[in-house]
Amino acid sequence: MKILYIIPARGGSKGIPHKNIKPLNGKPLIYYTIDVARQLTSDENICVSSDDAEIIQAVEDYGLKVPFKRPDHLSTDTATTNDVLLHALNFYQSKGINYEVIILLQPTSPLRTVQHVREAMDLYDNKLDMVVSVKKSHAASVLCFENDNGYLEFCFNKSGSRRQDFSSYYEYNGAIYIINVERLKEKGLSSFTKKKKYVMDELTSFDIDIPLDLIIVESILKMKNSNLNV
């Protein structure tokens, strides 16, 4: 399979300004994802899609050529991942390069490893729309809403079962998406039905969204490095 690794990195993050290049344990956040992609393929198959000059410069300072600057209309809060992926595919297709699979690696998942991606890839075949990484969720057992009388009711756990006895539910963790290009072009991400899960644990599923996440993940990385040096 001819695989394109796409790392989306727009500059307009509101929770953490310039989040994708924020320092994390001594290097910009996006470098962790570039490091993973580089262990899986050559640089020519890695596409950082960004609208931001500072992010592009940081990536190129790391030795990875950014193939294009993402258009402004694909960098707003309302722009879809689907459109960003198709834009990248069309860029390469215009140069006579056609990919069969996209592996989307978001830079906000710095604890995702090469092994995780390889294990997810082992689950993929061209009959699927997508393999997506998830973590086990306990939200369904405790999720509530306020009823018309102002009292809380469980949304799903009507019987009040113990969490460990509740059915298994999963959350997308944002770390890995292995996407069938033909299906993406045919019907788009939102219409995918043949999706297979790849389960990651709670620790490696950390997604950087707010400043506290950076502090927690940096602590985890420092602990790992300390253990390696013992």
PDB file of C-alpha atoms in Angstrom:
ATOM      1  CA  MET A   1       0.000   0.000   0.000  1.00  0.00           C
ATOM      2  CA  LYS A   2       1.151   3.528  -0.754  1.00  0.00           C
ATOM      3  CA  ILE A   3       0.614   5.465   2.475  1.00  0.00           C
ATOM      4  CA  LEU A   4       0.568   9.208   3.101  1.00  0.00           C
ATOM      5  CA  TYR A   5       1.158  10.296   6.697  1.00  0.00           C
ATOM      6  CA  ILE A   6      -0.664  13.565   7.361  1.00  0.00           C
ATOM      7  CA  ILE A   7       0.046  15.686  10.431  1.00  0.00           C
ATOM      8  CA  PRO A   8      -2.527  18.511  10.647  1.00  0.00           C
ATOM      9  CA  ALA A   9      -1.168  21.579  12.448  1.00  0.00           C
ATOM     10  CA  ARG A  10      -3.139  24.766  12.037  1.00  0.00           C
ATOM     11  CA  GLY A  11      -2.039  27.830  13.982  1.00  0.00           C
ATOM     12  CA  GLY A  12      -5.396  28.979  15.380  1.00  0.00           C
ATOM     13  CA  SER A  13      -5.565  27.024  18.632  1.00  0.00           C
ATOM     14  CA  LYS A  14      -7.490  28.969  21.289  1.00  0.00           C
ATOM     15  CA  GLY A  15      -6.955  26.790  24.384  1.00  0.00           C
ATOM     16  CA  ILE A  16      -3.165  26.917  24.021  1.00  0.00           C
ATOM     17  CA  PRO A  17      -1.944  29.532  21.498  1.00  0.00           C
ATOM     18  CA  HIS A  18       0.488  27.960  19.008  1.00  0.00           C
ATOM     19  CA  LYS A  19      -0.152  24.657  20.748  1.00  0.00           C
ATOM     20  CA  ASN A  20       1.450  22.513  18.068  1.00  0.00           C
ATOM     21  CA  ILE A  21       4.899  24.026  18.655  1.00  0.00           C
ATOM     22  CA  LYS A  22       4.650  24.551  22.408  1.00  0.00           C
ATOM     23  CA  PRO A  23       7.743  23.194  24.179  1.00  0.00           C
ATOM     24  CA  LEU A  24       7.146  19.818  25.809  1.00  0.00           C
ATOM     25  CA  ASN A  25      10.003  18.357  27.818  1.00  0.00           C
ATOM     26  CA  GLY A  26      12.553  20.226  25.755  1.00  0.00           C
ATOM     27  CA  LYS A  27      11.157  20.106  22.217  1.00  0.00           C
ATOM     28  CA  PRO A  28       8.126  21.385  20.272  1.00  0.00           C
ATOM     29  CA  LEU A  29       5.012  19.258  20.619  1.00  0.00           C
ATOM     30  CA  ILE A  30       4.751  18.472  16.893  1.00  0.00           C
ATOM     31  CA  TYR A  31       8.255  16.925  16.867  1.00  0.00           C
ATOM     32  CA  TYR A  32       6.994  13.903  18.820  1.00  0.00           C
ATOM     33  CA  THR A  33       4.603  13.034  16.011  1.00  0.00           C
ATOM     34  CA  ILE A  34       7.174  13.721  13.305  1.00  0.00           C
ATOM     35  CA  ASP A  35       9.547  11.351  15.122  1.00  0.00           C
ATOM     36  CA  VAL A  36       6.932   8.584  15.013  1.00  0.00           C
ATOM     37  CA  ALA A  37       6.133   9.147  11.320  1.00  0.00           C
ATOM     38  CA  ARG A  38       9.828   9.117  10.398  1.00  0.00           C
ATOM     39  CA  GLN A  39      10.228   5.666  11.929  1.00  0.00           C
ATOM     40  CA  LEU A  40       7.455   4.394   9.649  1.00  0.00           C
ATOM     41  CA  THR A  41       8.263   6.026   6.300  1.00  0.00           C
ATOM     42  CA  SER A  42      10.567   8.439   4.493  1.00  0.00           C
ATOM     43  CA  ASP A  43      10.094  12.212   4.650  1.00  0.00           C
ATOM     44  CA  GLU A  44       8.594  12.384   1.162  1.00  0.00           C
ATOM     45  CA  ASN A  45       5.503  10.548   2.473  1.00  0.00           C
ATOM     46  CA  ILE A  46       5.021  12.830   5.490  1.00  0.00           C
ATOM     47  CA  CYS A  47       2.796  15.866   4.992  1.00  0.00           C
ATOM     48  CA  VAL A  48       2.502  18.544   7.652  1.00  0.00           C
ATOM     49  CA  SER A  49      -0.573  20.561   6.689  1.00  0.00           C
ATOM     50  CA  SER A  50      -0.396  24.028   8.250  1.00  0.00           C
ATOM     51  CA  ASP A  51      -1.484  27.593   7.587  1.00  0.00           C
ATOM     52  CA  ASP A  52       0.957  29.058  10.101  1.00  0.00           C
ATOM     53  CA  ALA A  53       4.374  30.443   9.153  1.00  0.00           C
ATOM     54  CA  GLU A  54       5.876  29.809  12.606  1.00  0.00           C
ATOM     55  CA  ILE A  55       4.764  26.173  12.619  1.00  0.00           C
ATOM     56  CA  ILE A  56       6.053  25.666   9.082  1.00  0.00           C
ATOM     57  CA  GLN A  57       9.396  27.194  10.049  1.00  0.00           C
ATOM     58  CA  ALA A  58       9.659  24.998  13.167  1.00  0.00           C
ATOM     59  CA  VAL A  59       8.961  21.876  11.095  1.00  0.00           C
ATOM     60  CA  GLU A  60      11.489  22.826   8.418  1.00  0.00           C
ATOM     61  CA  ASP A  61      14.058  23.632  11.140  1.00  0.00           C
ATOM     62  CA  TYR A  62      13.622  19.947  12.083  1.00  0.00           C
ATOM     63  CA  GLY A  63      14.622  18.996   8.561  1.00  0.00           C
ATOM     64  CA  LEU A  64      11.165  18.119   7.224  1.00  0.00           C
ATOM     65  CA  LYS A  65      10.046  20.008   4.114  1.00  0.00           C
ATOM     66  CA  VAL A  66       6.477  21.307   4.338  1.00  0.00           C
ATOM     67  CA  PRO A  67       4.991  20.762   0.857  1.00  0.00           C
ATOM     68  CA  PHE A  68       2.468  23.626   0.879  1.00  0.00           C
ATOM     69  CA  LYS A  69       0.868  26.275   3.045  1.00  0.00           C
ATOM     70  CA  ARG A  70      -2.713  25.357   3.838  1.00  0.00           C
ATOM     71  CA  PRO A  71      -5.260  27.889   2.472  1.00  0.00           C
ATOM     72  CA  ASP A  72      -6.944  30.176   4.995  1.00  0.00           C
ATOM     73  CA  HIS A  73     -10.412  28.800   4.256  1.00  0.00           C
ATOM     74  CA  LEU A  74      -9.227  25.373   5.422  1.00  0.00           C
ATOM     75  CA  SER A  75      -7.797  26.759   8.667  1.00  0.00           C
ATOM     76  CA  THR A  76     -10.884  28.208  10.359  1.00  0.00           C
ATOM     77  CA  ASP A  77     -12.808  26.731  13.308  1.00  0.00           C
ATOM     78  CA  THR A  78     -15.453  25.524  10.857  1.00  0.00           C
ATOM     79  CA  ALA A  79     -13.094  23.847   8.372  1.00  0.00           C
ATOM     80  CA  THR A  80     -13.459  20.072   8.349  1.00  0.00           C
ATOM     81  CA  THR A  81     -10.782  17.414   8.629  1.00  0.00           C
ATOM     82  CA  ASN A  82     -12.325  15.826   5.552  1.00  0.00           C
ATOM     83  CA  ASP A  83     -11.581  18.924   3.450  1.00  0.00           C
ATOM     84  CA  VAL A  84      -8.039  19.202   4.845  1.00  0.00           C
ATOM     85  CA  LEU A  85      -7.298  15.589   3.869  1.00  0.00           C
ATOM     86  CA  LEU A  86      -8.742  15.970   0.378  1.00  0.00           C
ATOM     87  CA  HIS A  87      -6.729  19.149  -0.138  1.00  0.00           C
ATOM     88  CA  ALA A  88      -3.514  17.273   0.680  1.00  0.00           C
ATOM     89  CA  LEU A  89      -4.437  14.351  -1.574  1.00  0.00           C
ATOM     90  CA  ASN A  90      -5.241  16.698  -4.453  1.00  0.00           C
ATOM     91  CA  PHE A  91      -1.866  18.420  -4.030  1.00  0.00           C
ATOM     92  CA  TYR A  92       0.013  15.145  -4.439  1.00  0.00           C
ATOM     93  CA  GLN A  93      -2.290  13.924  -7.208  1.00  0.00           C
ATOM     94  CA  SER A  94      -1.500  17.101  -9.168  1.00  0.00           C
ATOM     95  CA  LYS A  95       2.120  15.959  -9.071  1.00  0.00           C
ATOM     96  CA  GLY A  96       1.248  12.458 -10.263  1.00  0.00           C
ATOM     97  CA  ILE A  97       1.495  10.849  -6.806  1.00  0.00           C
ATOM     98  CA  ASN A  98      -1.491   8.747  -5.768  1.00  0.00           C
ATOM     99  CA  TYR A  99      -1.909   7.321  -2.275  1.00  0.00           C
ATOM    100  CA  GLU A 100      -4.151   4.419  -1.266  1.00  0.00           C
ATOM    101  CA  VAL A 101      -4.176   5.051   2.482  1.00  0.00           C
ATOM    102  CA  ILE A 102      -3.889   8.074   4.760  1.00  0.00           C
ATOM    103  CA  ILE A 103      -2.554   7.705   8.275  1.00  0.00           C
ATOM    104  CA  LEU A 104      -3.645  10.802  10.139  1.00  0.00           C
ATOM    105  CA  LEU A 105      -1.487  11.524  13.198  1.00  0.00           C
ATOM    106  CA  GLN A 106      -2.549  14.510  15.250  1.00  0.00           C
ATOM    107  CA  PRO A 107       0.346  16.323  16.956  1.00  0.00           C
ATOM    108  CA  THR A 108      -1.654  16.599  20.181  1.00  0.00           C
ATOM    109  CA  SER A 109      -1.023  12.903  20.995  1.00  0.00           C
ATOM    110  CA  PRO A 110       2.660  12.871  21.991  1.00  0.00           C
ATOM    111  CA  LEU A 111       2.474   9.594  23.942  1.00  0.00           C
ATOM    112  CA  ARG A 112       1.395   7.614  20.874  1.00  0.00           C
ATOM    113  CA  THR A 113       4.255   5.336  19.790  1.00  0.00           C
ATOM    114  CA  VAL A 114       5.452   3.625  16.626  1.00  0.00           C
ATOM    115  CA  GLN A 115       4.253   0.324  18.070  1.00  0.00           C
ATOM    116  CA  HIS A 116       0.747   1.719  18.464  1.00  0.00           C
ATOM    117  CA  VAL A 117       0.641   2.782  14.815  1.00  0.00           C
ATOM    118  CA  ARG A 118       2.004  -0.555  13.597  1.00  0.00           C
ATOM    119  CA  GLU A 119      -0.533  -2.489  15.649  1.00  0.00           C
ATOM    120  CA  ALA A 120      -3.338  -0.340  14.261  1.00  0.00           C
ATOM    121  CA  MET A 121      -2.012  -0.882  10.732  1.00  0.00           C
ATOM    122  CA  ASP A 122      -2.172  -4.646  11.281  1.00  0.00           C
ATOM    123  CA  LEU A 123      -5.952  -4.297  11.720  1.00  0.00           C
ATOM    124  CA  TYR A 124      -6.450  -2.469   8.425  1.00  0.00           C
ATOM    125  CA  ASP A 125      -7.517  -3.958   5.123  1.00  0.00           C
ATOM    126  CA  ASN A 126      -9.011  -2.318   2.039  1.00  0.00           C
ATOM    127  CA  LYS A 127     -12.513  -3.579   2.845  1.00  0.00           C
ATOM    128  CA  LEU A 128     -12.648  -1.143   5.747  1.00  0.00           C
ATOM    129  CA  ASP A 129     -13.364   2.567   5.703  1.00  0.00           C
ATOM    130  CA  MET A 130     -11.069   3.265   8.636  1.00  0.00           C
ATOM    131  CA  VAL A 131      -9.197   1.956  11.649  1.00  0.00           C
ATOM    132  CA  VAL A 132      -9.380   4.462  14.499  1.00  0.00           C
ATOM    133  CA  SER A 133      -7.687   4.561  17.892  1.00  0.00           C
ATOM    134  CA  VAL A 134      -9.906   4.673  20.964  1.00  0.00           C
ATOM    135  CA  LYS A 135      -9.731   4.360  24.729  1.00  0.00           C
ATOM    136  CA  LYS A 136     -12.217   2.576  26.939  1.00  0.00           C
ATOM    137  CA  SER A 137     -14.759   5.004  28.352  1.00  0.00           C
ATOM    138  CA  HIS A 138     -16.668   4.936  31.614  1.00  0.00           C
ATOM    139  CA  ALA A 139     -18.685   8.043  30.777  1.00  0.00           C
ATOM    140  CA  ALA A 140     -21.815   6.124  29.796  1.00  0.00           C
ATOM    141  CA  SER A 141     -22.165   4.655  33.297  1.00  0.00           C
ATOM    142  CA  VAL A 142     -22.241   8.085  34.976  1.00  0.00           C
ATOM    143  CA  LEU A 143     -23.524  10.450  32.256  1.00  0.00           C
ATOM    144  CA  CYS A 144     -26.612  12.354  33.465  1.00  0.00           C
ATOM    145  CA  PHE A 145     -29.095  14.970  32.340  1.00  0.00           C
ATOM    146  CA  GLU A 146     -31.406  17.259  34.274  1.00  0.00           C
ATOM    147  CA  ASN A 147     -35.062  16.281  33.817  1.00  0.00           C
ATOM    148  CA  ASP A 148     -38.081  18.605  33.685  1.00  0.00           C
ATOM    149  CA  ASN A 149     -38.360  18.485  37.480  1.00  0.00           C
ATOM    150  CA  GLY A 150     -34.774  19.631  37.935  1.00  0.00           C
ATOM    151  CA  TYR A 151     -33.483  16.234  39.061  1.00  0.00           C
ATOM    152  CA  LEU A 152     -30.629  14.250  37.587  1.00  0.00           C
ATOM    153  CA  GLU A 153     -31.292  11.103  35.597  1.00  0.00           C
ATOM    154  CA  PHE A 154     -28.832   8.664  34.084  1.00  0.00           C
ATOM    155  CA  CYS A 155     -28.761   8.790  30.274  1.00  0.00           C
ATOM    156  CA  PHE A 156     -27.771   5.157  29.729  1.00  0.00           C
ATOM    157  CA  ASN A 157     -27.291   3.429  33.074  1.00  0.00           C
ATOM    158  CA  LYS A 158     -30.978   3.110  33.920  1.00  0.00           C
ATOM    159  CA  SER A 159     -30.424   0.217  36.322  1.00  0.00           C
ATOM    160  CA  GLY A 160     -27.685   1.908  38.333  1.00  0.00           C
ATOM    161  CA  SER A 161     -25.215  -0.899  37.596  1.00  0.00           C
ATOM    162  CA  ARG A 162     -21.672  -0.808  38.923  1.00  0.00           C
ATOM    163  CA  ARG A 163     -19.213   0.684  36.460  1.00  0.00           C
ATOM    164  CA  GLN A 164     -17.321  -2.595  36.111  1.00  0.00           C
ATOM    165  CA  ASP A 165     -20.564  -4.401  35.229  1.00  0.00           C
ATOM    166  CA  PHE A 166     -21.579  -1.885  32.573  1.00  0.00           C
ATOM    167  CA  SER A 167     -21.327  -2.532  28.831  1.00  0.00           C
ATOM    168  CA  SER A 168     -18.085  -1.524  27.132  1.00  0.00           C
ATOM    169  CA  TYR A 169     -18.046   1.870  25.484  1.00  0.00           C
ATOM    170  CA  TYR A 170     -15.173   3.615  23.715  1.00  0.00           C
ATOM    171  CA  GLU A 171     -14.044   7.177  22.980  1.00  0.00           C
ATOM    172  CA  TYR A 172     -11.975   8.329  20.026  1.00  0.00           C
ATOM    173  CA  ASN A 173      -8.676   9.455  21.528  1.00  0.00           C
ATOM    174  CA  GLY A 174      -7.437  11.391  18.471  1.00  0.00           C
ATOM    175  CA  ALA A 175      -4.120   9.554  18.156  1.00  0.00           C
ATOM    176  CA  ILE A 176      -4.422   7.386  15.008  1.00  0.00           C
ATOM    177  CA  TYR A 177      -6.739   7.333  11.997  1.00  0.00           C
ATOM    178  CA  ILE A 178      -5.970   4.886   9.179  1.00  0.00           C
ATOM    179  CA  ILE A 179      -8.193   5.961   6.306  1.00  0.00           C
ATOM    180  CA  ASN A 180      -9.132   4.269   3.044  1.00  0.00           C
ATOM    181  CA  VAL A 181      -8.530   6.959   0.407  1.00  0.00           C
ATOM    182  CA  GLU A 182     -11.013   5.506  -2.070  1.00  0.00           C
ATOM    183  CA  ARG A 183     -13.770   5.543   0.577  1.00  0.00           C
ATOM    184  CA  LEU A 184     -12.778   9.047   1.688  1.00  0.00           C
ATOM    185  CA  LYS A 185     -13.256  10.335  -1.851  1.00  0.00           C
ATOM    186  CA  GLU A 186     -16.470   8.346  -2.366  1.00  0.00           C
ATOM    187  CA  LYS A 187     -18.388   9.294   0.760  1.00  0.00           C
ATOM    188  CA  GLY A 188     -16.304  11.283   3.255  1.00  0.00           C
ATOM    189  CA  LEU A 189     -15.382  10.684   6.873  1.00  0.00           C
ATOM    190  CA  SER A 190     -18.828  11.491   8.264  1.00  0.00           C
ATOM    191  CA  SER A 191     -20.414   8.683   6.220  1.00  0.00           C
ATOM    192  CA  PHE A 192     -17.931   5.968   7.199  1.00  0.00           C
ATOM    193  CA  THR A 193     -19.649   2.864   8.561  1.00  0.00           C
ATOM    194  CA  LYS A 194     -16.964   0.164   8.353  1.00  0.00           C
ATOM    195  CA  LYS A 195     -14.764   1.395  11.201  1.00  0.00           C
ATOM    196  CA  LYS A 196     -12.590  -0.888  13.301  1.00  0.00           C
ATOM    197  CA  LYS A 197     -11.259   0.135  16.698  1.00  0.00           C
ATOM    198  CA  TYR A 198      -7.678   0.008  17.943  1.00  0.00           C
ATOM    199  CA  VAL A 199      -7.711   0.262  21.736  1.00  0.00           C
ATOM    200  CA  MET A 200      -5.054   2.277  23.577  1.00  0.00           C
ATOM    201  CA  ASP A 201      -4.762   2.651  27.338  1.00  0.00           C
ATOM    202  CA  GLU A 202      -5.680   5.740  29.333  1.00  0.00           C
ATOM    203  CA  LEU A 203      -2.088   6.893  29.790  1.00  0.00           C
ATOM    204  CA  THR A 204      -1.010   6.834  26.142  1.00  0.00           C
ATOM    205  CA  SER A 205      -4.345   8.323  25.046  1.00  0.00           C
ATOM    206  CA  PHE A 206      -3.578  11.770  26.493  1.00  0.00           C
ATOM    207  CA  ASP A 207      -4.676  14.501  24.077  1.00  0.00           C
ATOM    208  CA  ILE A 208      -3.179  17.956  24.613  1.00  0.00           C
ATOM    209  CA  ASP A 209      -6.057  20.433  24.745  1.00  0.00           C
ATOM    210  CA  ILE A 210      -5.541  22.727  27.752  1.00  0.00           C
ATOM    211  CA  PRO A 211      -2.419  23.931  29.625  1.00  0.00           C
ATOM    212  CA  LEU A 212      -2.953  21.354  32.387  1.00  0.00           C
ATOM    213  CA  ASP A 213      -2.556  18.573  29.791  1.00  0.00           C
ATOM    214  CA  LEU A 214       0.912  19.877  28.927  1.00  0.00           C
ATOM    215  CA  ILE A 215       1.929  19.808  32.591  1.00  0.00           C
ATOM    216  CA  ILE A 216       0.651  16.254  33.077  1.00  0.00           C
ATOM    217  CA  VAL A 217       2.241  14.861  29.913  1.00  0.00           C
ATOM    218  CA  GLU A 218       5.547  16.588  30.640  1.00  0.00           C
ATOM    219  CA  SER A 219       5.546  14.931  34.073  1.00  0.00           C
ATOM    220  CA  ILE A 220       4.872  11.550  32.462  1.00  0.00           C
ATOM    221  CA  LEU A 221       7.724  12.019  29.980  1.00  0.00           C
ATOM    222  CA  LYS A 222      10.143  13.068  32.713  1.00  0.00           C
ATOM    223  CA  MET A 223       9.232   9.995  34.764  1.00  0.00           C
ATOM    224  CA  LYS A 224       9.790   7.749  31.734  1.00  0.00           C
ATOM    225  CA  ASN A 225      13.165   9.329  31.015  1.00  0.00           C
ATOM    226  CA  SER A 226      14.159   9.006  34.648  1.00  0.00           C
ATOM    227  CA  ASN A 227      13.287   5.309  34.653  1.00  0.00           C
ATOM    228  CA  LEU A 228      15.295   4.756  31.471  1.00  0.00           C
ATOM    229  CA  ASN A 229      18.328   6.384  33.052  1.00  0.00           C
ATOM    230  CA  VAL A 230      18.256   4.303  36.242  1.00  0.00           C
TER     231      VAL A 230
END
